[in-house]
XYZ file of C-alpha atoms in Angstrom:
774
model
C 30.369 38.823 -13.576
C 29.025 39.244 -10.052
C 25.231 39.395 -9.804
C 23.907 42.380 -7.908
C 21.807 41.711 -4.824
C 18.041 42.117 -5.027
C 16.532 45.424 -3.980
C 14.558 43.645 -1.260
C 15.949 40.543 0.417
C 14.639 37.463 -1.364
C 12.969 34.880 0.842
C 13.104 31.116 0.482
C 9.902 29.093 0.743
C 8.193 25.869 -0.326
C 4.555 24.978 -1.031
C 4.544 21.616 0.742
C 6.811 18.901 2.119
C 6.778 15.064 2.278
C 4.317 13.969 4.959
C 5.423 10.473 5.826
C 8.481 11.034 8.012
C 11.967 9.599 7.680
C 10.815 6.058 8.454
C 7.239 6.358 7.177
C 5.977 6.983 10.687
C 2.692 8.382 9.390
C 1.910 5.253 7.360
C 2.594 3.030 10.360
C 0.520 5.164 12.715
C -2.488 5.444 10.388
C -2.522 1.751 9.517
C -2.090 0.950 13.202
C -5.116 3.088 13.928
C -7.162 1.246 11.302
C -6.211 -2.059 12.911
C -7.017 -0.854 16.417
C -3.408 -0.996 17.609
C -2.930 2.796 17.772
C -5.298 5.153 19.576
C -6.602 8.369 18.056
C -4.556 10.356 20.585
C -1.388 8.457 19.656
C -2.042 8.988 15.943
C -2.551 12.708 16.473
C 0.624 12.897 18.564
C 2.621 11.207 15.793
C 1.186 13.648 13.261
C 2.043 16.656 15.437
C 5.605 15.438 15.868
C 6.005 14.926 12.111
C 4.762 18.454 11.434
C 7.130 19.856 14.058
C 10.051 17.931 12.598
C 9.233 19.014 9.039
C 9.028 22.689 9.963
C 12.292 22.468 11.870
C 14.028 20.768 8.943
C 12.847 23.537 6.658
C 13.932 26.281 9.027
C 17.345 24.670 9.560
C 17.819 24.505 5.785
C 17.243 28.244 5.463
C 13.562 28.304 4.472
C 12.197 31.628 5.689
C 8.472 30.894 5.402
C 7.148 27.381 6.069
C 3.852 25.987 4.736
C 1.048 24.793 7.003
C -2.060 22.838 6.091
C -0.173 20.745 3.522
C 0.071 17.861 5.999
C -2.704 15.269 5.677
C -3.655 11.938 7.166
C -4.791 10.802 3.717
C -5.307 13.492 1.055
C -5.307 17.289 0.947
C -8.285 17.449 -1.441
C -10.305 15.370 1.013
C -9.157 17.813 3.713
C -10.565 20.605 1.558
C -13.906 18.824 1.255
C -14.036 18.661 5.047
C -13.003 22.319 5.315
C -15.908 23.446 3.127
C -18.423 20.953 4.534
C -18.787 18.950 1.308
C -19.360 15.609 3.029
C -21.410 13.189 0.892
C -24.799 12.348 2.383
C -23.894 8.674 2.785
C -20.959 9.615 5.052
C -22.531 12.346 7.176
C -23.663 10.076 9.989
C -20.189 8.545 10.309
C -18.507 11.967 10.310
C -20.980 13.240 12.916
C -20.365 10.200 15.128
C -16.555 10.364 14.920
C -14.828 12.906 12.689
C -11.629 10.876 12.265
C -13.347 7.579 11.516
C -15.757 9.375 9.182
C -12.815 10.980 7.393
C -11.228 7.585 6.758
C -14.590 6.138 5.707
C -14.802 8.769 2.958
C -11.309 7.759 1.847
C -11.569 3.976 2.082
C -15.250 3.153 2.380
C -16.754 0.648 4.790
C -18.448 -2.669 4.201
C -21.742 -0.810 3.845
C -20.768 2.545 2.352
C -18.710 3.241 -0.771
C -15.752 5.660 -0.623
C -15.205 8.726 -2.752
C -13.817 8.108 -6.217
C -10.046 8.357 -6.513
C -8.050 9.599 -9.495
C -4.671 11.063 -10.432
C -3.628 14.550 -9.345
C -3.021 16.245 -12.713
C -0.104 14.503 -14.465
C 1.501 13.078 -11.317
C 1.321 9.673 -9.659
C -0.357 11.155 -6.587
C -4.049 10.265 -6.230
C -6.726 12.528 -4.760
C -10.277 11.832 -3.621
C -12.761 13.425 -5.986
C -15.291 15.811 -4.377
C -18.927 14.892 -5.018
C -21.157 17.911 -5.551
C -24.621 18.657 -6.837
C -27.171 21.451 -7.122
C -28.305 20.766 -3.542
C -24.812 20.948 -2.029
C -24.637 23.283 0.960
C -21.163 24.448 1.945
C -20.230 25.237 5.557
C -16.854 26.361 6.835
C -14.832 24.085 9.100
C -11.299 25.537 9.244
C -10.353 23.748 12.477
C -7.518 21.712 10.930
C -6.037 24.646 9.027
C -6.217 26.978 12.032
C -4.780 24.432 14.461
C -1.772 23.646 12.264
C -1.055 27.332 11.711
C -1.105 27.926 15.462
C 1.258 24.984 15.984
C 3.820 26.480 13.609
C 3.521 29.987 15.000
C 3.891 28.684 18.557
C 7.159 27.037 17.512
C 8.469 30.394 16.310
C 8.153 29.888 12.558
C 6.967 32.347 9.951
C 4.148 30.306 8.474
C 1.857 30.485 5.450
C -1.268 28.296 5.308
C -1.728 26.479 1.984
C -5.235 25.691 0.702
C -6.625 24.216 -2.501
C -8.123 27.220 -4.283
C -11.870 27.429 -4.951
C -11.577 27.239 -8.750
C -9.373 24.148 -8.723
C -11.542 22.511 -6.068
C -14.689 22.900 -8.155
C -12.996 21.940 -11.430
C -11.705 18.728 -9.828
C -15.159 17.812 -8.500
C -17.707 15.510 -10.121
C -21.489 15.313 -9.998
C -22.551 13.325 -6.930
C -24.276 9.967 -7.456
C -27.806 10.563 -8.650
C -26.968 14.006 -10.046
C -27.232 14.610 -13.778
C -23.945 13.850 -15.542
C -23.908 17.264 -17.209
C -24.026 19.153 -13.896
C -21.085 21.547 -13.671
C -19.712 21.989 -10.127
C -18.248 25.373 -11.105
C -21.815 26.733 -11.017
C -21.533 26.452 -7.200
C -18.809 29.107 -7.027
C -21.036 31.806 -5.556
C -22.000 29.438 -2.727
C -18.414 28.428 -2.092
C -16.745 31.847 -1.974
C -18.391 32.967 1.303
C -17.068 29.783 2.917
C -13.534 30.583 1.725
C -14.030 34.114 3.054
C -14.894 32.673 6.455
C -11.851 30.365 6.386
C -9.566 33.273 5.440
C -10.946 35.399 8.277
C -10.339 32.557 10.733
C -6.754 32.161 9.545
C -6.130 35.867 9.826
C -7.482 35.823 13.371
C -5.122 32.927 14.137
C -2.125 34.987 12.995
C -1.746 34.351 9.259
C -0.027 37.171 7.378
C -0.227 35.329 4.029
C -2.424 32.484 2.800
C -1.593 30.495 -0.326
C -4.450 29.373 -2.577
C -3.347 26.682 -5.031
C -4.881 26.899 -8.512
C -3.034 24.309 -10.637
C -6.197 23.677 -12.676
C -5.546 27.018 -14.360
C -2.482 25.644 -16.174
C -4.814 23.370 -18.148
C -6.843 24.459 -21.154
C -9.644 26.560 -19.720
C -12.838 27.899 -21.254
C -13.793 31.579 -21.190
C -16.370 30.648 -18.537
C -13.628 29.088 -16.386
C -11.452 32.186 -16.708
C -14.380 34.469 -15.929
C -15.064 32.395 -12.810
C -11.422 32.771 -11.743
C -11.581 36.516 -12.320
C -14.758 36.769 -10.254
C -13.414 34.562 -7.466
C -10.253 36.571 -6.933
C -12.001 39.884 -7.440
C -14.374 38.964 -4.606
C -11.798 37.362 -2.318
C -9.361 40.194 -2.993
C -12.016 42.748 -2.045
C -12.501 41.260 1.425
C -11.328 43.436 4.281
C -10.993 40.724 6.923
C -8.383 38.522 5.309
C -4.639 37.828 5.134
C -2.612 38.734 2.066
C -3.296 36.250 -0.734
C -0.707 34.329 -2.749
C -2.249 32.506 -5.719
C -0.057 29.571 -6.718
C 0.048 27.667 -9.979
C 2.365 24.832 -10.917
C 2.954 21.979 -13.393
C 3.123 24.320 -16.368
C 2.254 27.537 -18.134
C -0.678 29.623 -16.922
C -1.413 31.043 -20.350
C -4.502 33.270 -20.436
C -5.083 32.752 -16.734
C -1.917 34.720 -15.960
C -3.458 37.981 -17.129
C -6.611 37.224 -15.129
C -4.673 36.655 -11.914
C -2.228 39.505 -12.503
C -5.160 41.908 -12.805
C -6.881 40.652 -9.645
C -6.609 42.498 -6.294
C -4.443 39.834 -4.645
C -1.009 40.540 -3.245
C 1.064 37.810 -4.873
C 1.420 35.078 -7.475
C 3.538 31.919 -7.434
C 4.565 30.634 -10.874
C 6.440 27.673 -12.310
C 9.633 28.737 -14.132
C 11.151 25.279 -14.670
C 11.092 23.696 -18.116
C 7.377 22.845 -17.827
C 6.475 26.465 -17.132
C 9.294 28.278 -18.907
C 6.826 30.223 -21.064
C 5.570 31.941 -17.916
C 8.630 34.192 -18.074
C 7.757 35.687 -21.459
C 4.057 35.739 -20.591
C 4.767 37.655 -17.409
C 6.735 40.280 -19.284
C 3.961 40.514 -21.878
C 1.353 41.426 -19.227
C 3.627 44.099 -17.765
C 4.913 42.101 -14.815
C 3.430 42.274 -11.326
C 3.900 45.867 -10.142
C 3.101 46.161 -6.474
C 2.886 42.404 -6.001
C 4.973 39.584 -4.609
C 6.248 36.936 -7.053
C 7.271 33.519 -5.753
C 9.449 32.020 -8.472
C 9.418 28.226 -8.764
C 12.865 27.739 -10.286
C 13.828 24.430 -8.634
C 12.064 21.389 -10.105
C 9.768 20.022 -7.396
C 8.887 16.844 -9.301
C 12.209 15.345 -10.337
C 15.261 14.412 -8.298
C 18.149 15.821 -10.328
C 20.274 18.628 -8.969
C 19.352 22.112 -10.044
C 21.322 24.178 -12.539
C 22.002 27.140 -10.264
C 23.394 29.440 -12.922
C 20.351 28.919 -15.127
C 18.039 29.631 -12.184
C 19.936 32.768 -11.197
C 19.635 34.064 -14.760
C 15.864 33.554 -14.625
C 15.641 35.154 -11.195
C 17.676 38.131 -12.360
C 15.219 38.719 -15.188
C 12.287 38.446 -12.787
C 13.678 41.158 -10.496
C 12.478 43.730 -12.975
C 8.971 42.279 -13.159
C 7.735 42.361 -9.550
C 8.213 44.363 -6.383
C 9.347 41.323 -4.400
C 10.836 38.133 -5.864
C 11.111 35.089 -3.603
C 12.498 31.652 -4.417
C 10.717 28.286 -4.283
C 10.400 24.880 -5.868
C 8.083 24.652 -8.859
C 5.440 22.750 -6.824
C 5.007 20.988 -3.492
C 7.884 18.704 -2.550
C 5.274 16.036 -1.788
C 6.270 14.446 -5.112
C 9.908 13.673 -4.215
C 11.536 11.525 -1.499
C 12.837 13.031 1.696
C 16.636 12.822 1.755
C 19.177 11.664 -0.840
C 21.881 11.546 1.843
C 20.206 8.403 3.222
C 20.959 6.496 -0.013
C 24.249 4.959 1.106
C 24.099 2.169 -1.472
C 24.330 4.596 -4.399
C 27.816 5.543 -5.578
C 28.790 8.790 -3.812
C 29.576 10.530 -7.094
C 26.196 9.628 -8.545
C 24.517 10.605 -5.289
C 25.815 14.123 -5.843
C 23.596 14.313 -8.942
C 20.486 13.739 -6.805
C 18.350 16.251 -4.933
C 15.467 14.976 -2.808
C 13.314 17.258 -0.634
C 16.045 18.138 1.861
C 18.555 18.859 -0.889
C 16.000 20.936 -2.789
C 15.306 23.101 0.242
C 19.050 23.722 0.500
C 19.145 24.633 -3.202
C 16.249 27.055 -2.749
C 17.951 28.682 0.234
C 21.213 28.988 -1.710
C 19.471 30.689 -4.630
C 17.608 33.057 -2.314
C 20.884 33.997 -0.656
C 22.543 34.544 -4.019
C 19.648 36.686 -5.184
C 19.661 38.720 -1.977
C 23.419 39.071 -1.443
C 24.957 38.542 -4.878
C 26.672 35.520 -6.383
C 29.925 36.122 -4.504
C 28.053 35.041 -1.381
C 27.437 31.592 -2.904
C 30.601 31.197 -4.987
C 31.554 27.864 -3.384
C 28.073 26.423 -3.934
C 28.082 27.546 -7.569
C 31.455 25.924 -8.208
C 30.325 22.634 -6.649
C 27.092 22.732 -8.651
C 28.982 23.237 -11.939
C 31.274 20.307 -11.148
C 28.378 17.976 -10.344
C 26.499 18.919 -13.512
C 29.636 18.298 -15.590
C 30.212 14.928 -13.900
C 26.746 13.749 -14.850
C 26.972 15.001 -18.437
C 30.240 13.157 -19.096
C 29.431 9.889 -17.299
C 29.566 6.589 -19.193
C 26.303 5.610 -17.458
C 24.384 8.062 -19.597
C 25.687 6.850 -22.976
C 25.724 3.203 -24.158
C 26.643 3.042 -27.881
C 25.057 -0.401 -28.389
C 21.714 0.736 -26.960
C 21.732 3.855 -29.084
C 22.551 1.938 -32.250
C 19.715 -0.520 -31.674
C 17.255 2.279 -30.953
C 18.275 4.139 -34.104
C 17.618 0.998 -36.190
C 13.935 0.705 -35.172
C 11.503 0.817 -38.118
C 7.770 1.490 -38.323
C 7.193 -2.201 -39.006
C 8.714 -3.093 -35.633
C 5.786 -1.335 -33.962
C 2.938 -3.094 -35.778
C 1.403 -6.554 -35.281
C 1.733 -8.634 -38.448
C -1.961 -9.610 -38.433
C -5.069 -7.434 -37.948
C -7.163 -7.901 -34.819
C -9.965 -10.043 -36.383
C -7.412 -12.646 -37.471
C -5.664 -12.528 -34.105
C -8.808 -12.909 -32.012
C -9.931 -15.935 -34.024
C -6.543 -17.573 -33.483
C -6.555 -16.710 -29.772
C -10.047 -18.070 -29.147
C -9.148 -21.324 -30.857
C -5.894 -21.578 -28.908
C -7.122 -20.531 -25.429
C -10.650 -22.002 -25.425
C -12.010 -19.509 -22.881
C -15.676 -19.264 -21.872
C -17.954 -16.284 -22.409
C -17.117 -13.501 -19.914
C -13.705 -14.932 -18.995
C -12.514 -14.135 -15.482
C -9.028 -13.029 -14.528
C -7.186 -10.776 -12.089
C -4.875 -7.881 -12.813
C -1.622 -9.460 -11.639
C -0.581 -9.146 -8.020
C -1.996 -11.079 -5.064
C -1.692 -10.009 -1.391
C 1.823 -9.173 -0.274
C 1.663 -10.827 3.125
C 3.704 -10.052 6.209
C 5.415 -13.396 5.661
C 6.612 -12.267 2.232
C 7.924 -8.985 3.592
C 9.718 -10.822 6.404
C 11.254 -13.200 3.849
C 12.642 -10.274 1.844
C 14.001 -8.652 4.989
C 15.544 -11.964 6.065
C 17.221 -12.358 2.673
C 18.654 -8.831 2.786
C 19.901 -9.388 6.338
C 21.428 -12.779 5.534
C 19.129 -14.683 7.893
C 18.083 -16.931 4.999
C 19.945 -17.795 1.816
C 18.686 -17.460 -1.754
C 17.507 -21.062 -1.829
C 15.437 -20.545 1.311
C 13.901 -17.369 -0.061
C 13.039 -18.946 -3.391
C 11.393 -21.880 -1.610
C 9.068 -19.390 0.105
C 8.285 -17.733 -3.227
C 7.445 -21.096 -4.758
C 5.135 -21.807 -1.858
C 3.299 -18.514 -2.393
C 2.927 -19.186 -6.121
C 1.568 -22.643 -5.417
C -1.028 -21.209 -3.017
C -2.085 -18.509 -5.505
C -2.458 -20.955 -8.393
C -4.335 -23.466 -6.246
C -6.767 -20.831 -5.000
C -7.498 -19.524 -8.488
C -8.127 -23.023 -9.835
C -10.482 -23.908 -6.966
C -12.314 -20.597 -7.348
C -12.842 -21.135 -11.059
C -10.861 -18.222 -12.493
C -10.190 -18.740 -16.190
C -6.906 -16.926 -16.882
C -4.560 -17.171 -13.934
C -1.651 -15.102 -12.638
C 1.309 -16.215 -10.559
C 0.665 -13.474 -7.996
C 3.989 -11.592 -8.222
C 5.178 -12.767 -4.817
C 8.772 -12.124 -5.852
C 8.118 -8.471 -6.741
C 8.540 -5.598 -4.335
C 6.994 -3.088 -6.753
C 5.744 -3.232 -10.335
C 8.368 -0.746 -11.551
C 11.227 -1.250 -9.114
C 11.309 -5.010 -9.729
C 12.142 -4.443 -13.395
C 14.357 -1.431 -12.787
C 16.625 -3.507 -10.570
C 17.205 -5.881 -13.494
C 17.766 -3.313 -16.241
C 20.993 -1.441 -16.865
C 20.691 2.338 -16.598
C 18.431 2.305 -13.538
C 19.353 3.038 -9.918
C 17.347 1.717 -6.974
C 16.884 3.628 -3.735
C 16.457 2.207 -0.259
C 14.611 5.113 1.354
C 13.178 7.036 -1.589
C 9.521 6.712 -0.567
C 6.895 8.901 -2.206
C 3.172 8.987 -1.407
C 0.920 7.557 -4.112
C -2.311 7.701 -2.120
C -3.303 7.452 1.530
C -0.841 5.103 3.199
C 0.400 3.678 -0.086
C 4.005 4.732 -0.648
C 6.254 3.731 -3.519
C 9.989 3.952 -4.148
C 10.353 5.199 -7.720
C 13.653 4.033 -9.182
C 15.996 6.513 -10.793
C 16.343 6.213 -14.568
C 19.823 7.622 -14.931
C 21.263 6.194 -18.144
C 20.734 4.150 -21.296
C 18.510 1.080 -20.807
C 19.092 -2.548 -21.748
C 18.103 -6.009 -20.421
C 21.058 -8.266 -19.562
C 18.912 -11.408 -19.037
C 15.285 -12.606 -18.708
C 13.452 -11.047 -15.779
C 10.125 -12.879 -15.375
C 10.310 -16.096 -17.383
C 11.400 -18.352 -14.562
C 8.537 -17.639 -12.165
C 5.877 -17.424 -14.876
C 6.982 -20.784 -16.255
C 6.957 -22.317 -12.790
C 3.375 -21.132 -12.261
C 2.349 -22.498 -15.656
C 3.812 -25.881 -14.737
C 1.263 -26.121 -11.900
C -1.885 -25.771 -14.030
C -3.390 -26.519 -17.406
C -5.100 -23.117 -17.471
C -3.283 -20.196 -19.094
C -1.086 -18.123 -16.787
C -0.477 -14.527 -17.794
C 3.024 -13.192 -18.120
C 3.079 -9.851 -16.291
C 5.192 -6.878 -17.374
C 5.137 -3.151 -16.700
C 4.962 -1.075 -19.881
C 7.486 1.501 -21.067
C 5.384 4.612 -20.352
C 4.700 3.485 -16.791
C 8.356 2.562 -16.325
C 9.122 6.202 -17.112
C 6.190 7.822 -15.311
C 6.735 5.937 -12.064
C 10.468 6.500 -12.092
C 12.458 9.651 -11.666
C 13.425 9.837 -15.298
C 16.515 11.369 -16.835
C 16.017 14.934 -18.057
C 18.932 15.093 -20.505
C 17.194 13.576 -23.554
C 13.632 13.495 -24.954
C 11.226 11.200 -23.115
C 10.339 9.457 -26.373
C 13.948 8.371 -26.848
C 14.082 6.938 -23.340
C 10.727 5.176 -23.819
C 12.004 3.495 -26.987
C 15.026 2.131 -25.105
C 12.785 0.681 -22.387
C 10.405 -0.741 -25.004
C 13.195 -2.640 -26.723
C 14.324 -4.150 -23.427
C 10.744 -5.241 -22.697
C 10.307 -6.563 -26.247
C 13.097 -9.015 -25.524
C 11.236 -10.153 -22.393
C 7.960 -10.584 -24.297
C 9.747 -12.741 -26.845
C 11.301 -14.918 -24.163
C 7.948 -15.379 -22.394
C 6.288 -16.466 -25.618
C 9.141 -18.851 -26.418
C 8.705 -20.395 -22.953
C 5.060 -21.186 -23.684
C 3.238 -18.175 -22.247
C 0.101 -17.615 -24.335
C -1.243 -14.513 -22.566
C 1.078 -11.584 -21.834
C -0.070 -8.454 -20.028
C 1.886 -5.209 -20.388
C 0.479 -2.758 -17.861
C 0.236 0.937 -18.734
C -1.654 2.535 -15.813
C 0.372 5.708 -16.286
C -0.577 6.359 -19.901
C -3.283 8.850 -18.916
C -1.490 10.484 -15.994
C 1.493 11.369 -18.177
C -0.758 13.108 -20.698
C 0.382 16.750 -20.966
C -1.939 19.248 -19.328
C -2.410 21.267 -22.521
C -4.240 19.744 -25.486
C -1.738 21.215 -27.918
C 0.901 18.872 -26.481
C -1.204 15.691 -26.508
C -0.526 14.443 -30.021
C 3.266 14.458 -29.735
C 3.161 12.646 -26.388
C 0.624 10.032 -27.455
C 2.564 9.319 -30.646
C 5.683 8.159 -28.799
C 3.733 6.653 -25.884
C 1.584 4.350 -28.047
C 4.494 3.575 -30.377
C 6.602 2.413 -27.422
C 3.814 0.055 -26.274
C 3.443 -1.425 -29.739
C 7.215 -1.753 -30.044
C 7.119 -3.797 -26.822
C 4.296 -6.124 -27.922
C 4.308 -6.433 -31.720
C 6.803 -9.238 -32.164
C 4.478 -12.044 -31.027
C 2.474 -14.672 -32.947
C -1.199 -14.006 -33.711
C -2.401 -16.615 -31.190
C -0.505 -14.928 -28.328
C -2.964 -12.651 -26.577
C -1.653 -9.244 -25.504
C -3.384 -7.588 -22.553
C -2.874 -4.168 -21.011
C -4.236 -2.541 -17.866
C -4.989 1.009 -16.731
C -6.485 2.302 -13.502
C -7.560 5.344 -11.460
C -7.497 7.991 -14.150
C -9.872 9.813 -16.479
C -9.893 7.713 -19.639
C -12.403 9.554 -21.811
C -9.895 11.838 -23.482
C -7.430 9.047 -24.378
C -9.814 6.454 -25.843
C -8.266 6.893 -29.281
C -4.830 6.286 -27.767
C -6.153 3.150 -26.030
C -7.345 2.001 -29.442
C -3.957 2.843 -30.963
C -2.192 0.515 -28.511
C -3.699 -2.378 -30.495
C -3.823 -4.608 -27.400
C -6.116 -7.603 -27.729
C -7.635 -7.072 -24.263
C -7.635 -4.084 -21.917
C -8.706 -4.104 -18.263
C -9.612 -0.802 -16.633
C -10.752 0.558 -13.283
C -14.489 1.177 -13.439
C -16.155 0.406 -10.091
C -16.156 3.802 -8.394
C -17.189 5.519 -11.640
C -20.025 2.989 -12.192
C -18.720 1.692 -15.526
C -18.172 5.126 -17.049
C -15.204 3.861 -19.051
C -17.329 1.118 -20.637
C -19.651 3.784 -21.984
C -16.673 5.792 -23.224
C -15.251 2.795 -25.064
C -18.637 2.121 -26.647
C -19.054 5.741 -27.717
C -15.676 5.553 -29.436
C -16.504 2.276 -31.162
C -13.645 0.421 -29.475
C -13.383 -2.852 -31.426
C -11.414 -5.150 -29.118
C -11.997 -6.934 -25.806
C -12.230 -5.073 -22.488
C -12.606 -5.787 -18.784
C -14.018 -2.807 -16.872
C -13.405 -3.635 -13.208
C -16.152 -4.828 -10.861
C -14.248 -4.766 -7.546
C -12.758 -1.587 -6.078
C -9.562 -2.959 -4.581
C -8.602 0.299 -2.876
C -11.392 -0.191 -0.360
C -11.375 -2.930 2.300
C -15.032 -3.792 1.691
C -15.978 -7.069 0.017
C -18.428 -6.547 -2.863
C -21.286 -9.002 -3.020
C -21.823 -11.231 -6.018
C -24.955 -9.278 -6.832
C -23.063 -5.947 -6.810
C -20.538 -7.364 -9.277
C -23.350 -8.821 -11.387
C -25.122 -5.458 -11.468
C -21.946 -3.804 -12.738
C -21.573 -6.483 -15.401
C -25.123 -5.842 -16.541
C -24.241 -2.171 -16.945
C -21.067 -3.147 -18.810
C -23.027 -5.376 -21.166
C -25.089 -2.397 -22.287
C -21.862 -0.952 -23.723
C -19.660 -3.952 -24.555
C -20.908 -7.135 -26.277
C -20.692 -10.297 -24.176
C -18.194 -11.915 -26.541
C -15.788 -9.027 -25.850
C -16.392 -8.481 -22.115
C -13.968 -9.725 -19.447
C -14.581 -9.936 -15.689
C -11.857 -8.688 -13.360
C -11.059 -6.430 -10.380
C -10.136 -2.794 -10.880
C -6.460 -3.260 -10.113
C -3.861 -5.566 -8.574
C -4.429 -7.096 -5.144
C -1.060 -6.361 -3.548
C -2.519 -4.061 -0.877
C -5.435 -6.313 0.091
C -5.516 -9.111 2.656
C -6.165 -12.745 1.841
C -9.504 -12.878 3.660
C -11.119 -10.138 1.599
C -9.347 -11.340 -1.565
C -10.776 -14.842 -1.292
C -14.291 -13.626 -0.601
C -14.237 -10.944 -3.289
C -12.875 -13.190 -6.041
C -15.318 -15.940 -5.167
C -18.111 -13.375 -5.520
C -16.639 -12.136 -8.797
C -16.645 -15.655 -10.267
C -20.184 -16.251 -8.973
C -21.321 -13.039 -10.669
C -19.740 -14.067 -13.981
C -21.465 -17.452 -13.839
C -24.783 -15.802 -13.003
C -24.549 -13.481 -16.004
C -23.485 -16.345 -18.290
C -26.618 -18.206 -17.220
C -28.772 -15.150 -17.873
C -27.257 -14.747 -21.328
C -27.764 -18.420 -22.131
C -31.384 -18.207 -20.964
C -31.995 -15.081 -23.011
C -30.399 -16.745 -26.019
C -32.659 -19.766 -25.775
């Protein structure tokens, strides 16, 4: 049956696009600026060229309306803080002296001034900088960036739509500033903030904006009646303005729920909704509220977060239903394409047939344009594309890669007992203390040490054939020797080998497991200039041979102190990969857990007494709605225990989490049954230690005392002060001393100084405790 064309021609659009450039030009320019090798003018020229190139790519792909304002040197939430004048007092002088340097100081800190706190953007692996607000906050409009980028796009001949973080989401993401009462609610500042947004909207209209998009993803979370009333008031007031562009309120990452009726009733001209699997209920909810008569609907039918090709027929069915629910239906991805790599066509090392299953940002824009054309002109106009799409979907569904009978049989045989330690924690901790002989407040690091230029050159030389495997491994041994020697001289108690051989904490394992595909150019922004290449989890998972035993054992041979075995946990292996979407996540997690369980067993057999299984993604993968938490946490914690429960009682299991809000998963942290957990705590001033104490967490914990995402070196006294705060929540016999996270992104100079200060702080507190005890 041939679909009829839409009454009004559907337009294709996106909410945002990858910022980095084809060869990560933005990363190189920004880091060059930090090092003094790139001038501010050169950095700004690189940024302008990247924006121009992005807009042209979108236009060439058939995108009718390009976004502006989504580009950022570091983070779009930080850009919003600048736009509304919410600069923390400690950074105002730096911003006044030099706006660009002050901007980066807020993001990274300086030796004298701490940065803004950083945490995960909803349930993604992108990190944003948390606004700091208080009852004395005064907002002032500074739309210079947003106006300038709009004018750039318009001057190049594009139809452009500025994209801003909406006022409700901005306030709900904020935290009380340091020194402000913890129960202060930033949403109470809404009436101060709305006039600033009104001023920004007027400036954008004057610059030529026909539409402005206000992103409100916070409304897909569980919201209180007060939150919904605030949203109703915000869009009633902004909608009532006379000097403004048309407003498109965008939500993504899931179902709007009650907020849909609030926004549908507001005097704005359009809504953008997620209609992929995560937001599928929006379709029924939209019909239930009577649709959007007189409004524009931007339908997010192409998944903006995963990299699998779209099911065009399914999307066209959804779009056909939506035609009867709004005056104008346009086509988009479900969210910004910031969360996917740039171009699958660049992945020449992936089998061409498998590559046809993949859709990165460029392919997704083509999919969106195809669907818009089909909606506007009828399916006959895209018959060839539909046939190719059906063939590619069928190829993936029937591939042997996606079904390994041996893996499925082993997974089906798992019992509850496989996911439980044989001994309770009190018995285990007694055995571990006797075996390890660690001091009070034992010191350790999280895993990685600096990835130096020499290491990166060695990897490049190996890939290019300039050195052989033996030459490369000799360099790795040399790095491990240096890391072990430094830790011993510094006085660290539980050592790590430094992970010199690892390019990434997920990719390293993915390259050694069946069922995974590695990319060469699949970079995605995690935060600032930190980009990662998430592997593609395409099929059933198994471990052909040991992955980490060799290098861990070599490190252990160099010292009498315990060396931790370092693994990435099953939830993080999924969360930081582009995971298959053709079976439940819990099933995939169990496959990964069994592969890792084999590795844990081999490490223990080789003499490793401390094994860390990192799960930094446990919190970020938490569903946005509370009703979905229990089911997720059940399989997530079970997969961790399945990984770690086969060891002896005197083998100490550690885990690590960082840069997330931990308060609402403390019970899940407890359910992991790890012997020791290390967590990021510096920027939040030990908040997680208080949360663990409030829960009654019974095991050992190391809330971090060094913020490794800032270049500043903390003094020994700063670390000691944090430990004193930690000791108010966690007894000394259960408190560990460690950085917030791994040290891969830091340089050796700051690493040496910071770890020396960390050890000095631990010794100082041990002395205080001994004195108090006497």
